[in-house]
């Protein structure tokens, strides 16, 4: 029996209304497969990160229309809006894209312990649902955007251990729900605004910002013309809350006359200082051109130079030549891991160079990998590792040079007689050293156990700020069950607390 052509055509088209319904269903399915606006914003965030993000965030793909299943992303239901981004310890670099402002339902942003740089985008003010911001231990620069005061639901703000600078915005004081604030170990300056909740946080929220002042840290500020708002007092008791004796009217008039009479002198001095800084800046730019040219010079065969954190303003050839000229006259100390030299560049800048004993080093790749981790660590109470040089005859670590040397030499040398340490200075050194060690133990990933802490491994800068040195050279503490510590490193006769107990535990694990 022959088929009716019209009936066949009718079946193929679904018959009028049926075909239209099928087409509409197909269009709806296609639309539902399109990437959501939040997903598009996340992909722009990924693009702003470095190449590591491509590996770590492999699930962030445009082919997957549902960002709620992506690594570190949480969503609310049923609207499928991005509610949280949790990407700590991911070795992410690059910047935070302004696209973050399009995630208007975001409640938690956790990007701490990465290598992000650049500013905190001002667009973050559009994320009005934010409850918690964790951005500590990155390389973020610039200031805190004032618009952060628009995040009225914010309860946690952690921006510690970055390179942020400038004034602390008074708008943060309007965040009535803020319960945790950590702005420590940055470069903030000026007076801490005594408004709203900003005046309720303790000094630990601001520690490590040397140019900050104000009531929360009990440090007097200077007036707008550079004069102290509170008269300076050399007596240590002045910092303990003891009130000064009130001056009479004659003394007040006298002081006012002195202040007014000094204004013109201070203005001239200020202009002179600014002119000097401008000349230095121009000179530095010229020097930068010279260094750039010198980088093209030949580096000795077999030599390798790696710099960390900040590029040194010298050519590789110049640094290596200086290293090769070091001899016994440049020795400033000997530690548990090798000899320490003082290297002075042509411009007078000094660095400490530690020569690693060859019989103490591990394989090159492992050794250099550990140095890469140590070179990324920054804290005001830790000595900065600036670079690593491998020569044919030695391996050298380049550190910042501390003018006052070690605490041990200061206490038992001539410096103690010339400028004895009072109790305030001793307390400052003790607390600073403890903060440095706490950062190594709790904020580094993996955690680092010093295993050779002593007075000779605590260095002092010209302001008596302590810097813990030699950290991480014994061994990185790897947080896994297979790690067994078998070597006591550092000073002979010294055993870090907890090592015997850990060894006993390791033996029990091996028996099992």
Short mmCIF file of C-alpha atoms in Angstrom, two decimals:
data_model
loop_
_atom_site.label_atom_id
_atom_site.label_comp_id
_atom_site.label_asym_id
_atom_site.label_seq_id
_atom_site.Cartn_x
_atom_site.Cartn_y
_atom_site.Cartn_z
CA UNK A 1 0.00 0.00 0.00
CA UNK A 2 1.50 3.33 -1.05
CA UNK A 3 2.17 5.93 1.59
CA UNK A 4 0.30 9.20 1.48
CA UNK A 5 2.85 12.01 0.93
CA UNK A 6 0.75 14.52 2.81
CA UNK A 7 0.43 12.27 5.85
CA UNK A 8 4.21 11.75 5.86
CA UNK A 9 4.79 15.47 5.76
CA UNK A 10 2.32 15.96 8.58
CA UNK A 11 4.13 13.45 10.78
CA UNK A 12 7.53 15.12 10.13
CA UNK A 13 6.35 18.60 11.04
CA UNK A 14 4.51 17.40 14.10
CA UNK A 15 1.28 18.68 12.72
CA UNK A 16 0.85 22.45 13.15
CA UNK A 17 0.75 23.31 16.86
CA UNK A 18 2.84 20.25 17.80
CA UNK A 19 5.78 21.47 15.68
CA UNK A 20 5.66 24.93 17.22
CA UNK A 21 5.69 23.43 20.71
CA UNK A 22 8.72 21.29 19.88
CA UNK A 23 10.57 24.30 18.50
CA UNK A 24 9.75 26.33 21.61
CA UNK A 25 11.00 23.49 23.83
CA UNK A 26 14.24 23.35 21.85
CA UNK A 27 14.78 27.09 22.25
CA UNK A 28 14.13 26.88 26.00
CA UNK A 29 16.65 24.04 26.39
CA UNK A 30 19.25 26.00 24.43
CA UNK A 31 18.67 29.07 26.59
CA UNK A 32 18.95 27.00 29.76
CA UNK A 33 22.34 25.72 28.59
CA UNK A 34 23.74 29.26 28.25
CA UNK A 35 26.28 30.39 30.86
CA UNK A 36 24.75 32.48 33.63
CA UNK A 37 25.90 36.08 34.20
CA UNK A 38 27.59 34.96 37.42
CA UNK A 39 29.41 32.26 35.45
CA UNK A 40 30.63 34.84 32.95
CA UNK A 41 31.92 37.02 35.80
CA UNK A 42 33.78 34.04 37.28
CA UNK A 43 35.46 33.29 33.95
CA UNK A 44 36.65 36.90 33.79
CA UNK A 45 38.07 36.45 37.29
CA UNK A 46 39.92 33.35 36.10
CA UNK A 47 41.37 35.21 33.11
CA UNK A 48 42.76 37.87 35.45
CA UNK A 49 44.59 35.22 37.47
CA UNK A 50 47.91 33.79 36.29
CA UNK A 51 48.56 30.60 34.30
CA UNK A 52 48.38 28.53 37.48
CA UNK A 53 44.66 29.25 37.59
CA UNK A 54 44.22 27.31 34.35
CA UNK A 55 45.46 24.19 36.10
CA UNK A 56 43.93 24.77 39.52
CA UNK A 57 40.59 25.95 38.16
CA UNK A 58 40.19 23.42 35.38
CA UNK A 59 36.51 22.99 36.19
CA UNK A 60 35.85 26.67 35.43
CA UNK A 61 34.81 26.17 31.79
CA UNK A 62 32.36 27.98 29.56
CA UNK A 63 31.20 24.58 28.32
CA UNK A 64 29.77 23.91 31.77
CA UNK A 65 26.81 26.29 32.08
CA UNK A 66 26.35 25.69 35.81
CA UNK A 67 29.09 27.45 37.86
CA UNK A 68 27.67 25.98 41.06
CA UNK A 69 29.70 22.82 40.44
CA UNK A 70 32.98 24.64 39.83
CA UNK A 71 35.98 24.36 42.14
CA UNK A 72 35.58 26.56 45.22
CA UNK A 73 32.19 27.96 44.18
CA UNK A 74 29.01 27.68 46.23
CA UNK A 75 25.56 28.84 45.15
CA UNK A 76 22.20 29.61 46.62
CA UNK A 77 19.11 27.71 45.51
CA UNK A 78 16.86 27.79 43.62
CA UNK A 79 18.16 30.95 41.87
CA UNK A 80 21.69 29.45 41.39
CA UNK A 81 23.44 32.71 42.24
CA UNK A 82 27.09 32.55 43.35
CA UNK A 83 27.16 32.88 47.12
CA UNK A 84 30.76 32.00 48.05
CA UNK A 85 34.23 31.80 46.47
CA UNK A 86 36.66 29.69 48.52
CA UNK A 87 40.11 29.49 46.87
CA UNK A 88 42.76 29.77 49.62
CA UNK A 89 46.23 28.20 49.28
CA UNK A 90 45.78 27.76 45.52
CA UNK A 91 49.01 29.49 44.41
CA UNK A 92 46.96 31.92 42.38
CA UNK A 93 48.68 35.00 40.98
CA UNK A 94 47.52 37.92 38.89
CA UNK A 95 44.91 40.44 39.98
CA UNK A 96 41.37 40.46 41.29
CA UNK A 97 39.22 41.42 38.32
CA UNK A 98 36.72 44.29 38.66
CA UNK A 99 34.17 41.73 37.45
CA UNK A 100 33.89 40.69 41.08
CA UNK A 101 31.38 43.54 41.42
CA UNK A 102 28.88 41.70 39.22
CA UNK A 103 28.51 38.92 41.80
CA UNK A 104 25.89 40.89 43.68
CA UNK A 105 24.77 37.91 45.80
CA UNK A 106 28.29 37.00 46.96
CA UNK A 107 28.49 36.53 50.72
CA UNK A 108 31.97 35.06 51.25
CA UNK A 109 35.22 35.86 49.40
CA UNK A 110 38.22 33.76 50.52
CA UNK A 111 41.38 34.24 48.43
CA UNK A 112 43.91 34.23 51.27
CA UNK A 113 47.40 32.71 51.14
CA UNK A 114 47.87 33.21 47.39
CA UNK A 115 50.13 35.50 45.35
CA UNK A 116 47.60 38.03 44.11
CA UNK A 117 48.81 41.56 43.46
CA UNK A 118 47.35 44.84 42.27
CA UNK A 119 44.61 46.85 43.99
CA UNK A 120 41.46 45.71 45.71
CA UNK A 121 38.91 46.59 43.00
CA UNK A 122 36.59 49.45 43.87
CA UNK A 123 33.77 47.46 42.25
CA UNK A 124 33.66 45.25 45.33
CA UNK A 125 31.29 47.83 46.81
CA UNK A 126 28.58 46.35 44.56
CA UNK A 127 28.76 43.02 46.42
CA UNK A 128 26.39 44.35 49.04
CA UNK A 129 25.60 40.89 50.46
CA UNK A 130 29.22 40.21 51.52
CA UNK A 131 29.61 38.89 55.06
CA UNK A 132 33.27 37.85 55.06
CA UNK A 133 36.37 38.95 53.11
CA UNK A 134 39.59 36.95 53.52
CA UNK A 135 42.46 38.42 51.47
CA UNK A 136 45.38 38.03 53.88
CA UNK A 137 48.89 36.93 52.85
CA UNK A 138 48.89 38.16 49.26
CA UNK A 139 50.75 41.01 47.54
CA UNK A 140 47.81 43.39 47.22
CA UNK A 141 48.78 47.03 46.70
CA UNK A 142 47.19 50.44 46.87
CA UNK A 143 44.67 51.42 49.49
CA UNK A 144 41.41 50.12 50.89
CA UNK A 145 38.60 51.33 48.61
CA UNK A 146 36.34 53.67 50.61
CA UNK A 147 33.32 51.96 49.05
CA UNK A 148 33.93 49.00 51.32
CA UNK A 149 31.88 50.97 53.83
CA UNK A 150 28.82 50.20 51.69
CA UNK A 151 29.02 46.50 52.62
CA UNK A 152 26.63 46.89 55.52
CA UNK A 153 26.40 43.15 56.23
CA UNK A 154 30.18 42.66 56.55
CA UNK A 155 31.22 40.88 59.75
CA UNK A 156 34.80 39.75 58.91
CA UNK A 157 37.49 41.78 57.10
CA UNK A 158 41.00 40.30 56.96
CA UNK A 159 43.50 42.20 54.78
CA UNK A 160 46.61 41.40 56.83
CA UNK A 161 50.08 40.65 55.43
CA UNK A 162 49.80 42.52 52.15
CA UNK A 163 51.45 45.60 50.66
CA UNK A 164 48.51 47.92 51.24
CA UNK A 165 49.24 51.53 52.15
CA UNK A 166 47.62 54.89 52.69
CA UNK A 167 45.02 55.92 55.24
CA UNK A 168 42.42 53.61 56.74
CA UNK A 169 39.03 54.76 55.37
CA UNK A 170 36.70 56.18 57.99
CA UNK A 171 33.83 54.49 56.15
CA UNK A 172 34.83 51.18 57.76
CA UNK A 173 33.60 52.64 61.03
CA UNK A 174 30.04 52.56 59.69
CA UNK A 175 30.07 48.76 59.38
CA UNK A 176 27.99 48.12 62.48
CA UNK A 177 28.05 44.32 62.04
CA UNK A 178 31.86 44.10 61.80
CA UNK A 179 33.15 41.72 64.48
CA UNK A 180 36.64 40.85 63.21
CA UNK A 181 39.13 43.27 61.64
CA UNK A 182 42.75 42.48 60.77
CA UNK A 183 44.80 45.11 58.93
CA UNK A 184 48.13 44.09 60.44
CA UNK A 185 51.48 43.83 58.64
CA UNK A 186 50.86 46.34 55.87
CA UNK A 187 52.08 49.87 55.22
CA UNK A 188 49.09 51.91 56.37
CA UNK A 189 49.83 55.39 57.66
CA UNK A 190 48.14 58.28 59.39
CA UNK A 191 45.64 58.36 62.21
CA UNK A 192 43.24 55.49 62.76
CA UNK A 193 39.78 57.11 62.51
CA UNK A 194 38.13 57.03 65.90
CA UNK A 195 34.66 56.58 64.45
CA UNK A 196 32.10 53.84 64.85
CA UNK A 197 33.42 50.32 65.23
CA UNK A 198 37.00 51.29 64.30
CA UNK A 199 37.55 52.48 67.84
CA UNK A 200 36.43 49.17 69.34
CA UNK A 201 39.19 46.93 67.95
CA UNK A 202 42.40 46.23 69.86
CA UNK A 203 45.91 47.13 68.74
CA UNK A 204 46.42 43.61 67.35
CA UNK A 205 44.16 44.58 64.45
CA UNK A 206 46.69 47.21 63.37
CA UNK A 207 50.09 45.85 64.47
CA UNK A 208 52.91 45.94 61.92
CA UNK A 209 51.97 49.31 60.39
CA UNK A 210 54.78 51.50 61.66
CA UNK A 211 53.33 54.78 60.42
CA UNK A 212 49.89 54.34 61.98
CA UNK A 213 48.90 56.30 65.06
CA UNK A 214 45.80 56.89 67.13
CA UNK A 215 43.94 55.76 70.21
CA UNK A 216 43.52 52.05 69.32
CA UNK A 217 47.31 51.55 69.33
CA UNK A 218 47.99 54.16 72.04
CA UNK A 219 50.35 56.10 69.82
CA UNK A 220 50.11 59.86 69.56
CA UNK A 221 49.72 61.47 66.16
CA UNK A 222 51.38 64.56 64.76
CA UNK A 223 49.41 67.64 63.76
CA UNK A 224 48.82 68.70 60.19
CA UNK A 225 51.89 70.97 60.28
CA UNK A 226 54.14 68.25 61.60
CA UNK A 227 53.95 69.20 65.29
CA UNK A 228 53.05 66.60 67.92
CA UNK A 229 49.47 66.77 69.06
CA UNK A 230 50.80 65.53 72.42
CA UNK A 231 54.12 66.92 73.62
CA UNK A 232 56.85 64.25 73.40
CA UNK A 233 58.18 62.89 76.67
CA UNK A 234 61.40 60.95 77.00
CA UNK A 235 60.27 59.16 80.15
CA UNK A 236 59.09 55.58 79.40
CA UNK A 237 56.24 56.12 81.85
CA UNK A 238 54.62 58.48 79.34
CA UNK A 239 53.51 55.51 77.27
CA UNK A 240 51.92 53.80 80.24
CA UNK A 241 49.02 56.21 80.62
CA UNK A 242 50.49 58.61 83.26
CA UNK A 243 49.00 62.08 82.68
CA UNK A 244 51.41 65.04 82.29
CA UNK A 245 51.22 68.07 84.61
CA UNK A 246 48.95 70.80 83.24
CA UNK A 247 50.82 73.91 82.05
CA UNK A 248 49.83 77.37 83.24
CA UNK A 249 48.66 80.15 80.94
CA UNK A 250 52.10 81.74 80.57
CA UNK A 251 53.64 78.48 79.47
CA UNK A 252 50.80 77.93 77.00
CA UNK A 253 51.31 81.38 75.45
CA UNK A 254 55.03 80.72 75.26
CA UNK A 255 54.52 77.41 73.49
CA UNK A 256 52.07 79.00 71.05
CA UNK A 257 54.66 81.63 70.21
CA UNK A 258 57.31 79.00 69.63
CA UNK A 259 54.99 77.02 67.37
CA UNK A 260 53.96 80.03 65.30
CA UNK A 261 57.53 81.23 65.02
CA UNK A 262 58.68 77.83 63.82
CA UNK A 263 56.10 77.47 61.06
CA UNK A 264 58.09 79.36 58.44
CA UNK A 265 61.24 77.41 59.26
CA UNK A 266 59.41 74.10 59.02
CA UNK A 267 57.87 75.11 55.68
CA UNK A 268 61.30 75.87 54.24
CA UNK A 269 62.64 72.57 55.58
CA UNK A 270 59.70 70.69 54.07
CA UNK A 271 60.36 72.21 50.63
CA UNK A 272 64.03 71.28 50.92
CA UNK A 273 63.18 67.68 51.82
CA UNK A 274 60.74 67.36 48.92
CA UNK A 275 63.36 68.75 46.56
CA UNK A 276 65.91 66.25 47.82
CA UNK A 277 63.49 63.35 47.35
CA UNK A 278 62.73 64.52 43.80
CA UNK A 279 66.44 64.57 42.95
CA UNK A 280 66.84 61.06 44.42
CA UNK A 281 63.90 59.82 42.34
CA UNK A 282 65.41 61.19 39.13
CA UNK A 283 68.76 59.67 40.02
CA UNK A 284 67.14 56.31 40.68
CA UNK A 285 65.43 56.37 37.30
CA UNK A 286 68.75 57.04 35.61
CA UNK A 287 70.35 54.22 37.55
CA UNK A 288 67.53 51.93 36.47
CA UNK A 289 68.48 52.58 32.83
CA UNK A 290 72.08 51.69 33.60
CA UNK A 291 71.06 48.49 35.34
CA UNK A 292 68.90 47.50 32.41
CA UNK A 293 71.88 47.86 30.10
CA UNK A 294 74.13 45.91 32.46
CA UNK A 295 71.73 42.96 32.49
CA UNK A 296 72.93 42.17 28.99
CA UNK A 297 76.45 41.51 30.23
CA UNK A 298 77.81 37.99 30.24
CA UNK A 299 77.14 35.89 33.35
CA UNK A 300 79.89 33.43 34.33
CA UNK A 301 79.38 29.90 33.04
CA UNK A 302 77.55 27.62 35.47
CA UNK A 303 76.23 30.54 37.56
CA UNK A 304 72.56 31.00 38.32
CA UNK A 305 70.84 33.91 40.06
CA UNK A 306 67.21 33.91 41.21
CA UNK A 307 65.54 36.85 42.98
CA UNK A 308 62.41 36.70 45.14
CA UNK A 309 59.68 39.17 46.18
CA UNK A 310 61.29 42.33 44.80
CA UNK A 311 63.68 42.53 41.86
CA UNK A 312 67.06 43.80 43.02
CA UNK A 313 68.03 47.03 41.21
CA UNK A 314 71.28 45.53 39.97
CA UNK A 315 72.26 43.46 36.97
CA UNK A 316 72.90 39.74 37.38
CA UNK A 317 76.49 40.24 36.29
CA UNK A 318 77.11 42.94 38.90
CA UNK A 319 75.64 40.87 41.74
CA UNK A 320 77.59 37.75 40.80
CA UNK A 321 80.85 39.68 40.52
CA UNK A 322 80.28 41.11 43.99
CA UNK A 323 79.57 37.65 45.36
CA UNK A 324 82.76 36.26 43.87
CA UNK A 325 84.81 39.02 45.52
CA UNK A 326 83.66 38.14 49.04
CA UNK A 327 86.49 36.91 51.27
CA UNK A 328 87.36 36.44 54.93
CA UNK A 329 87.45 40.20 55.57
CA UNK A 330 83.74 40.39 54.77
CA UNK A 331 82.71 37.70 57.28
CA UNK A 332 80.25 38.99 59.89
CA UNK A 333 79.26 35.70 61.49
CA UNK A 334 79.01 31.93 61.32
CA UNK A 335 75.72 30.13 61.89
CA UNK A 336 74.51 26.59 62.06
CA UNK A 337 74.13 26.47 58.28
CA UNK A 338 77.22 28.28 57.02
CA UNK A 339 79.23 31.49 56.99
CA UNK A 340 77.60 34.93 56.71
CA UNK A 341 79.21 37.76 54.73
CA UNK A 342 78.41 41.43 54.30
CA UNK A 343 78.14 42.46 50.64
CA UNK A 344 78.13 46.19 49.86
CA UNK A 345 77.06 47.40 46.41
CA UNK A 346 78.41 50.49 44.62
CA UNK A 347 75.54 52.64 45.88
CA UNK A 348 76.27 51.69 49.50
CA UNK A 349 73.37 49.25 49.91
CA UNK A 350 74.37 46.29 52.07
CA UNK A 351 73.13 42.70 51.94
CA UNK A 352 73.84 39.69 54.10
CA UNK A 353 75.08 36.68 52.13
CA UNK A 354 74.92 33.22 53.67
CA UNK A 355 77.22 30.62 52.16
CA UNK A 356 75.59 27.19 52.47
CA UNK A 357 77.95 24.36 53.37
CA UNK A 358 77.98 21.87 50.50
CA UNK A 359 77.67 18.87 52.78
CA UNK A 360 74.43 20.25 54.21
CA UNK A 361 72.51 20.90 51.03
CA UNK A 362 69.93 18.65 49.46
CA UNK A 363 69.46 17.93 45.77
CA UNK A 364 69.35 21.07 43.64
CA UNK A 365 65.70 20.78 42.57
CA UNK A 366 64.46 20.07 46.08
CA UNK A 367 66.71 22.73 47.57
CA UNK A 368 65.64 25.38 45.08
CA UNK A 369 61.97 24.47 45.46
CA UNK A 370 62.17 25.03 49.21
CA UNK A 371 63.95 28.33 48.62
CA UNK A 372 61.14 29.41 46.31
CA UNK A 373 58.69 28.89 49.17
CA UNK A 374 60.93 30.69 51.67
CA UNK A 375 61.42 33.56 49.23
CA UNK A 376 57.67 34.15 49.02
CA UNK A 377 57.29 34.61 52.79
CA UNK A 378 56.90 38.19 53.99
CA UNK A 379 56.43 39.41 57.51
CA UNK A 380 57.69 42.45 59.36
CA UNK A 381 59.39 40.20 61.93
CA UNK A 382 61.10 37.86 59.45
CA UNK A 383 64.32 38.50 57.53
CA UNK A 384 63.53 38.76 53.81
CA UNK A 385 65.21 36.28 51.49
CA UNK A 386 66.06 38.47 48.49
CA UNK A 387 67.77 35.98 46.22
CA UNK A 388 69.70 32.78 45.62
CA UNK A 389 72.91 32.35 43.65
CA UNK A 390 74.45 29.08 42.57
CA UNK A 391 78.11 29.31 41.67
CA UNK A 392 80.40 26.49 40.63
CA UNK A 393 81.99 26.51 44.08
CA UNK A 394 79.16 27.45 46.43
CA UNK A 395 75.50 28.16 46.99
CA UNK A 396 74.70 31.60 48.38
CA UNK A 397 71.54 33.07 49.91
CA UNK A 398 71.04 36.85 49.77
CA UNK A 399 69.16 38.49 52.66
CA UNK A 400 68.41 42.01 53.84
CA UNK A 401 71.24 43.26 56.04
CA UNK A 402 70.30 44.16 59.61
CA UNK A 403 72.40 47.10 60.86
CA UNK A 404 72.45 46.19 64.56
CA UNK A 405 73.33 42.53 64.03
CA UNK A 406 71.97 39.76 66.20
CA UNK A 407 70.30 40.10 69.58
CA UNK A 408 73.04 37.90 71.02
CA UNK A 409 75.85 40.20 69.88
CA UNK A 410 73.88 43.27 70.96
CA UNK A 411 73.33 41.95 74.48
CA UNK A 412 76.89 40.74 75.01
CA UNK A 413 78.83 43.24 72.90
CA UNK A 414 79.77 46.92 73.08
CA UNK A 415 76.38 48.08 71.76
CA UNK A 416 74.70 47.14 75.04
CA UNK A 417 77.06 49.46 76.91
CA UNK A 418 76.54 52.36 74.48
CA UNK A 419 72.75 51.99 74.26
CA UNK A 420 71.35 49.56 76.86
CA UNK A 421 68.04 47.88 76.13
CA UNK A 422 65.32 49.13 78.47
CA UNK A 423 62.33 47.00 79.37
CA UNK A 424 60.16 48.54 76.66
CA UNK A 425 62.71 47.62 73.99
CA UNK A 426 63.09 44.10 75.40
CA UNK A 427 59.33 43.61 75.38
CA UNK A 428 59.17 44.88 71.79
CA UNK A 429 61.85 42.39 70.73
CA UNK A 430 60.17 39.50 72.55
CA UNK A 431 56.72 40.20 71.10
CA UNK A 432 58.05 40.78 67.59
CA UNK A 433 60.00 37.53 67.64
CA UNK A 434 56.92 35.67 68.86
CA UNK A 435 54.82 37.15 66.05
CA UNK A 436 57.37 36.07 63.48
CA UNK A 437 57.41 32.51 64.81
CA UNK A 438 53.61 32.41 65.05
CA UNK A 439 53.40 33.46 61.40
CA UNK A 440 55.75 30.63 60.39
CA UNK A 441 53.82 28.06 62.42
CA UNK A 442 50.24 29.02 61.66
CA UNK A 443 50.05 31.20 58.54
CA UNK A 444 52.50 29.47 56.21
CA UNK A 445 51.37 26.49 54.15
CA UNK A 446 52.93 24.09 54.85
CA UNK A 447 53.83 25.29 58.32
CA UNK A 448 57.50 25.94 59.05
CA UNK A 449 59.12 24.92 62.33
CA UNK A 450 62.28 26.93 63.01
CA UNK A 451 64.03 24.26 65.13
CA UNK A 452 66.97 26.54 65.99
CA UNK A 453 65.53 29.64 67.61
CA UNK A 454 68.09 31.50 69.74
CA UNK A 455 69.34 35.03 70.34
CA UNK A 456 71.87 34.83 67.51
CA UNK A 457 69.06 34.03 65.06
CA UNK A 458 67.08 37.13 66.03
CA UNK A 459 68.40 40.14 64.14
CA UNK A 460 67.72 43.81 64.87
CA UNK A 461 67.23 46.65 62.44
CA UNK A 462 68.13 50.25 63.25
CA UNK A 463 64.76 50.73 64.98
CA UNK A 464 65.30 47.67 67.21
CA UNK A 465 62.57 45.83 65.31
CA UNK A 466 63.35 42.08 65.62
CA UNK A 467 63.64 39.87 62.54
CA UNK A 468 63.79 36.09 62.89
CA UNK A 469 66.42 34.58 60.58
CA UNK A 470 67.47 31.09 59.43
CA UNK A 471 63.84 29.91 59.33
CA UNK A 472 63.05 27.03 57.00
CA UNK A 473 66.65 26.03 56.44
CA UNK A 474 66.41 23.03 58.75
CA UNK A 475 63.43 21.44 57.04
CA UNK A 476 59.96 22.43 55.93
CA UNK A 477 57.27 20.86 58.06
CA UNK A 478 55.17 18.82 55.63
CA UNK A 479 51.73 18.19 57.03
CA UNK A 480 51.12 14.59 56.11
CA UNK A 481 51.25 11.23 57.83
CA UNK A 482 54.32 9.97 56.00
CA UNK A 483 56.60 12.77 57.13
CA UNK A 484 59.19 11.61 59.67
CA UNK A 485 61.75 13.99 61.16
CA UNK A 486 65.06 12.16 61.48
CA UNK A 487 67.66 14.93 61.60
CA UNK A 488 68.36 17.50 64.29
CA UNK A 489 69.50 20.56 62.37
CA UNK A 490 70.99 23.86 63.49
CA UNK A 491 72.95 24.41 66.69
CA UNK A 492 74.69 21.39 68.20
CA UNK A 493 73.14 20.46 71.52
CA UNK A 494 69.85 22.24 70.79
CA UNK A 495 66.65 20.25 70.37
CA UNK A 496 63.42 22.06 69.53
CA UNK A 497 60.56 21.48 72.01
CA UNK A 498 58.25 18.71 70.91
CA UNK A 499 60.79 16.88 68.73
CA UNK A 500 61.38 13.98 71.19
CA UNK A 501 57.64 13.44 71.57
CA UNK A 502 57.15 13.54 67.81
CA UNK A 503 59.92 11.01 67.28
CA UNK A 504 58.30 8.66 69.77
CA UNK A 505 55.01 9.06 67.91
CA UNK A 506 56.78 8.42 64.58
CA UNK A 507 58.24 5.18 65.96
CA UNK A 508 54.80 4.06 67.10
CA UNK A 509 53.37 4.81 63.64
CA UNK A 510 56.11 2.79 61.96
CA UNK A 511 55.45 -0.17 64.28
CA UNK A 512 51.80 -0.14 63.26
#
